[in-house]
Tab-separated table of C-alpha atoms in Angstrom:
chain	number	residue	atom	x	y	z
C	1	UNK	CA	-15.464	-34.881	-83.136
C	2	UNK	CA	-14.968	-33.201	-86.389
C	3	UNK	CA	-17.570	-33.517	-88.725
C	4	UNK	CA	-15.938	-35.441	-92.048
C	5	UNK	CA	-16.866	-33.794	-95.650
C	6	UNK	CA	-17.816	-35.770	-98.781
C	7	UNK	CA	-15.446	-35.651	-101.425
C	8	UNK	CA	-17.360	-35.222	-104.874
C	9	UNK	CA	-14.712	-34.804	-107.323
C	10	UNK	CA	-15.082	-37.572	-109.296
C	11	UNK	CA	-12.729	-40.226	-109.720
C	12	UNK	CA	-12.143	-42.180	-112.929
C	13	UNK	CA	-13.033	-45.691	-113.243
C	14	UNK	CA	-11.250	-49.059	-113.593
C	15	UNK	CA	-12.022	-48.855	-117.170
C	16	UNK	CA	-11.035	-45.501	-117.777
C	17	UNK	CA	-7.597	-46.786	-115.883
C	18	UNK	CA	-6.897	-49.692	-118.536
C	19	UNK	CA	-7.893	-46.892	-121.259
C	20	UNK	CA	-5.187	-44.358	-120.118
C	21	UNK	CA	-2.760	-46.964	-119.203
C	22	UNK	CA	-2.737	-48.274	-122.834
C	23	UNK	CA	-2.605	-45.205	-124.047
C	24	UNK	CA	0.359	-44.403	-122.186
C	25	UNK	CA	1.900	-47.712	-123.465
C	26	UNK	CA	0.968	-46.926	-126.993
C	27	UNK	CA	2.594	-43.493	-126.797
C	28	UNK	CA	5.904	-45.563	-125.333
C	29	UNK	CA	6.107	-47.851	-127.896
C	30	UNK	CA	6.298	-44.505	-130.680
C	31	UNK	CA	8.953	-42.980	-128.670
C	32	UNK	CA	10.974	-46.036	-128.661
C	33	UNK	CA	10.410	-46.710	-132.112
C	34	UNK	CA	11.682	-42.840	-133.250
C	35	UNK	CA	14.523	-43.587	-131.253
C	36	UNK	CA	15.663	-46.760	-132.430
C	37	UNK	CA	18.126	-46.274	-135.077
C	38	UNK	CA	18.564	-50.028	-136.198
C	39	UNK	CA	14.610	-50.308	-136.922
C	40	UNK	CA	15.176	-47.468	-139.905
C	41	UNK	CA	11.763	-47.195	-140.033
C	42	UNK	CA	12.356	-43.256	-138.953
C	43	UNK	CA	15.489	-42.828	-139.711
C	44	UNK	CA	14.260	-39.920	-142.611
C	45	UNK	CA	13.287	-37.749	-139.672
C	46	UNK	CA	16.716	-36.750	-138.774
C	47	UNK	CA	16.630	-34.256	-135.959
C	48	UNK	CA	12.557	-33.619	-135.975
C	49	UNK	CA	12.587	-36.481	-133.540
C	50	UNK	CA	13.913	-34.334	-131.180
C	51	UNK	CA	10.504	-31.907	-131.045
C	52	UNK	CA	8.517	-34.749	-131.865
C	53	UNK	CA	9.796	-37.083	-128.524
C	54	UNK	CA	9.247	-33.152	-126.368
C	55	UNK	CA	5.639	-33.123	-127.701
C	56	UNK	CA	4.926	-37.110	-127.110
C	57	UNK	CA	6.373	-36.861	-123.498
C	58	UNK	CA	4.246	-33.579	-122.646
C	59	UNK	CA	1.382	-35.470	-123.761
C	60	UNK	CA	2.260	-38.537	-121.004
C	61	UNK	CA	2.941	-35.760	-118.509
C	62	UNK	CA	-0.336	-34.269	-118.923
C	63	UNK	CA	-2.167	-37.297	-118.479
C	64	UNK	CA	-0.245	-38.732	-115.862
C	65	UNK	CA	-0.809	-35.518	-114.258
C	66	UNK	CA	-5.258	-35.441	-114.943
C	67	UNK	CA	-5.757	-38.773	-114.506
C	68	UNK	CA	-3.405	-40.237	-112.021
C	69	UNK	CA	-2.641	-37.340	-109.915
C	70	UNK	CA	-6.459	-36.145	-109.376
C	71	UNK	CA	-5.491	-32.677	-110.781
């Protein structure tokens, strides 16, 4: 039989789960906000929001990518 190796990397905890998941939320709830017209809270931003929404969904992708993909 094959001899099985430990795995060391090290994993992030439950906590650290919740943490990134609300972050991800939180980062949601600012892209829906620069894209919802009827709120006018933005609406001064014009077409930054474009750059802005690249930069907030690189941000998700990179975590997504650390945390929940092991990389």
């Amino acid at each position: 039989m094959a001899h099985e190796t430990e795995h060391t990397s090290n994993h992030p905890t439950f906590n650290q789960y919740v943490l990134i998941a609300v972050i991800l939320f939180a980062i949601t709830i600012v892209e829906f906000v620069l894209i919802w017209e009827r709120a006018g809270i933005v609406g001064y931003l014009g077409a930054s929001k474009v750059p802005l929404l690249v930069a907030l969904s690189a941000v998700k992708f990179a975590i997504v990518i650390m945390y929940y993909m092991h990389l």
